[in-house]
Amino acid sequence: MSAPGAALLTRPPASGGGGRSLAMQLLLAVVSGGYAVGAALGWGSEELAEIMGDFGLSAAALLAAVSCYAYARTIDSRERPAWLLFAFSSLMGACGNGVWGWYEVVLGVAVPKPSLADFAFLCFAPPAIVGLLVLAKRPVTRAGWVCLGLDSWLIGGSLLTLSWSLALAHAARTAQSGAPGSVPRAALSLAYPLLDIALVSMVLVLHFRRSEANRSAVNTAIAALALTVLSDALFTSPLLSAEYQSGQLLDAGWFAGSLLLAYAPWGARRTHPGPGTAGPPRADRPVSRPITGSLPALTPYLAAAVCTLGILYNVVDGRKVDRVVVFTGCTVVLALVIRQGIMLIDNIALTQELAQKENHFRSLVQGSSDVIMIAAPTGTLRYVSPAAAGVYGREAEELVGSELATLIHPHDLGRVVHEVRRFLAAPPAEEPTTRIECRFKSGSGEWLNVESTVNRHQGGLILNSRDVTERVRLQAQLQHSAEHDPLTDLPNRALFTRRVRQALTGRRAGDHSTAVLFIDLDGFKAVNDTIGHQAGDELLIEAARRLQDSVRAGDTAARLGGDEFAALILGDGARERSAREHQVQEIADRLRTTLSQPYRIAGSEVRVAASIGVAFADPGITPSDLMRNADLAMYRAKAGGKDRVELYAPQMQAEVVRKAELAGRLRTALHDGEFALLHQPVVSLATGEVTAVAAQARWRSAQGILFTPAEFLRVAEYSEGAAAGSDGRSGLPAGTPTRAAELGHWLLEEAVAQAAERHRIGHDVPVAVRMSAQRLLDRAAPLGSVEALLTRHGLPSGALVIELTVSDPRVPFDELERRLAALRRLGVLISLDGFGSGYAAISALRRLPVDVLKVDRGLVEGVVESARLHKITAGLLRIANDLGMQSVADGVDLPEQVMALRAMGCTHGQGVAFSGPLDEYRLRRALVRGTFPVPGGAVQPALAGGSSGGSMAIRRGSHNETPVPPA
């Protein structure tokens, strides 16, 4: 194919009438033909001929009247009056034939002249003439109306001249003879042809001036009236009028005309233009012409020729020229001259208007920034606008005559040809234009991205083209930005997911050696916090470069977000699973080593590590499952100590499912009230007296399982994605995830409520509730929630102890100090939990207002067996005594631990050595008893920092404030 023009297809012909319309046409032809055959054969008898010639014609005319009336009731447009007039005209014809039959068939006498039948027949033409005028296209100017009248007179006058010369003059002379009854008969004989001439004139005028609406139905109605007029003309001619009898072959013309008029509205009803069919004119459809040029150019001259024939007939026959013929001929010639003058003026105006429009559109085309090209059906360019020089860098004259195929990029040519074929095969009303985008060769040899709007034009194409190269480049940039990370320019999560999906489908669907690596940089957050986010961005860029350089050309390295990266390692399908796993393990170790090398950022050396999770594409796995498996393996690597590679194992997912199920049960338990509050006594190591109680939560599930805090708090932290854990000694986690915060809020409220109830019955023992520093500073929690609880339940000053846990070194101590000071002013005691462990114990002790130090369980467990722990614990207790604080040892389970701690100066202990967690009933019994036996007997404390009995006393130091009762 040398050019896209060679692919232009011939437009398929429009489908013909439907099956229903074809059946109606066949039925019409059969009935009309049968009537004509019967009339030609004389119907077999004179009586049947009279019946068919009179009542048969009456029935056909009545059918036409009913059909036109019924159709007029179904439409609501300007055509409705015309069809009503056609119905009335047909009804008059039916009445005339009925009266004629009444005389001939019923009465058996000759029809008198004139009669009611003649009156009815005379009423046939006027309604039909008015109906045709309604259907005609109405002129919009005075000149148009004048031309309409002149056209009608040209046709009517010409026919009148010829008819007068042939027959009408004889009828007029008969009327002048003065014989009895001659005047009415002559007037009647003149009325028929004159009305027929008027009707024929309107039929011919309407043939050239018919409206575009419902053209097929109007054409059929015109044909029906023309057939009726022809039959009338034959009937009034001198040759047939004297010998006419009902049932002759002439009646077949009237019969067929009536049936054709009955068929007209229904047979073409499906062609009515609907509101949705309007559209631009087709290129192969003739454009409507002005009103004054609606008749063919030869019509005036044909009319003059008819007049000349009428006059010549009289001259050749040796007759004296009739004054009617002379007058009519002169008026026809005058009308012709006037009409030609109007046409001349109109043509001059049209020529000027056409020239003006041509100049206007030429200016638009030549001044347009778009290139307008006209291509022939062969694909040759016939016209190219001057804008081609600025757009394509080629002169328009150079492009004219060239083939489109030589200008379109070879890779785009097939697609362009296919689109052109499809467009030309589509119906123009449904798809008037199409848009094609391809690459076009410029004058410099470069390929420009060109967008063209294509229209049909005389079998060829009109192309309105513009250069969209910059837009295409911008779209490519936007597409790249949408699929790549803006910082590192690596593929982002969306593009990485698509490439994983592509790797698991197609020809690689059976390759199970494909692997996905999830990579997380350990310690990256510390880089952001210490040397700034700009340095962190530089580190990410360098890490992305190392990752990109470490994978193969066919593999994909991506940044998923933050400090998380991923790599897609495509399999070769030639290795066994174990060998492939070993190879991918080596790649992952190499990546880990590369990413863990020191980074030179802002003139200083920065170190981070990499935790990598690896998952292989098992048979039938989905992209989301494969990426999830790699993610789980990566988190297992981080949990296993970081800076390591972990391969995914199915039990990882099973553990996740188990934790998810337990988390779901935990959420239900929070709302169903399955948590119970227990209290463990805090006992004076000197006297055994209960000085406080520590609140703890237990979860008794619907299955009867009692979960300890170490179990359900880990689930709570998992369900919220928290990284921090709990040490299992109380009801609060170290972090502040939402589910754990909800548990902590429940615990605090229940502990305060029960402590207030115990105070009302005389048990004045403080309750200790563990809370994290993050939760105390949580901005999402209601402001003053602790203060509101104390006020609502009426808990007195000194009855609440907050056991503060500080597990995150990033806690803002200034804000935390202000918060604790506000609580201490309300009489709330502050205990520093987990002393001897954690990130910020010494800093917290130095900066925060603390009343009690709670020694960590890990130190207490080894205080007897380990000399090192013994010395550490003794040193911590000495610090507490020097600062004038109370001390509480957590996890005191053995008598030996009690004696060792008491010897070191510890004032209080909490553990199984005295009592486990108690429910409310057993707690109140223990409070009534008041003391627990102390191993080694009750003695005075070895250090002066403790209180011998009663509640925890506050040692006022430099940072202590006088407690104020709640308002």
PDB file of C-alpha atoms in Angstrom, residues 10 42 233 658:
ATOM      1  CA  THR A  10     -16.574   2.360  -0.782  1.00  0.00           C
ATOM      2  CA  GLY A  42     -64.754  -6.119 -18.410  1.00  0.00           C
ATOM      3  CA  ALA A 233     -57.301  14.474 -17.843  1.00  0.00           C
ATOM      4  CA  ARG A 658      -3.292 -16.339  64.680  1.00  0.00           C
TER       5      ARG A 658
END
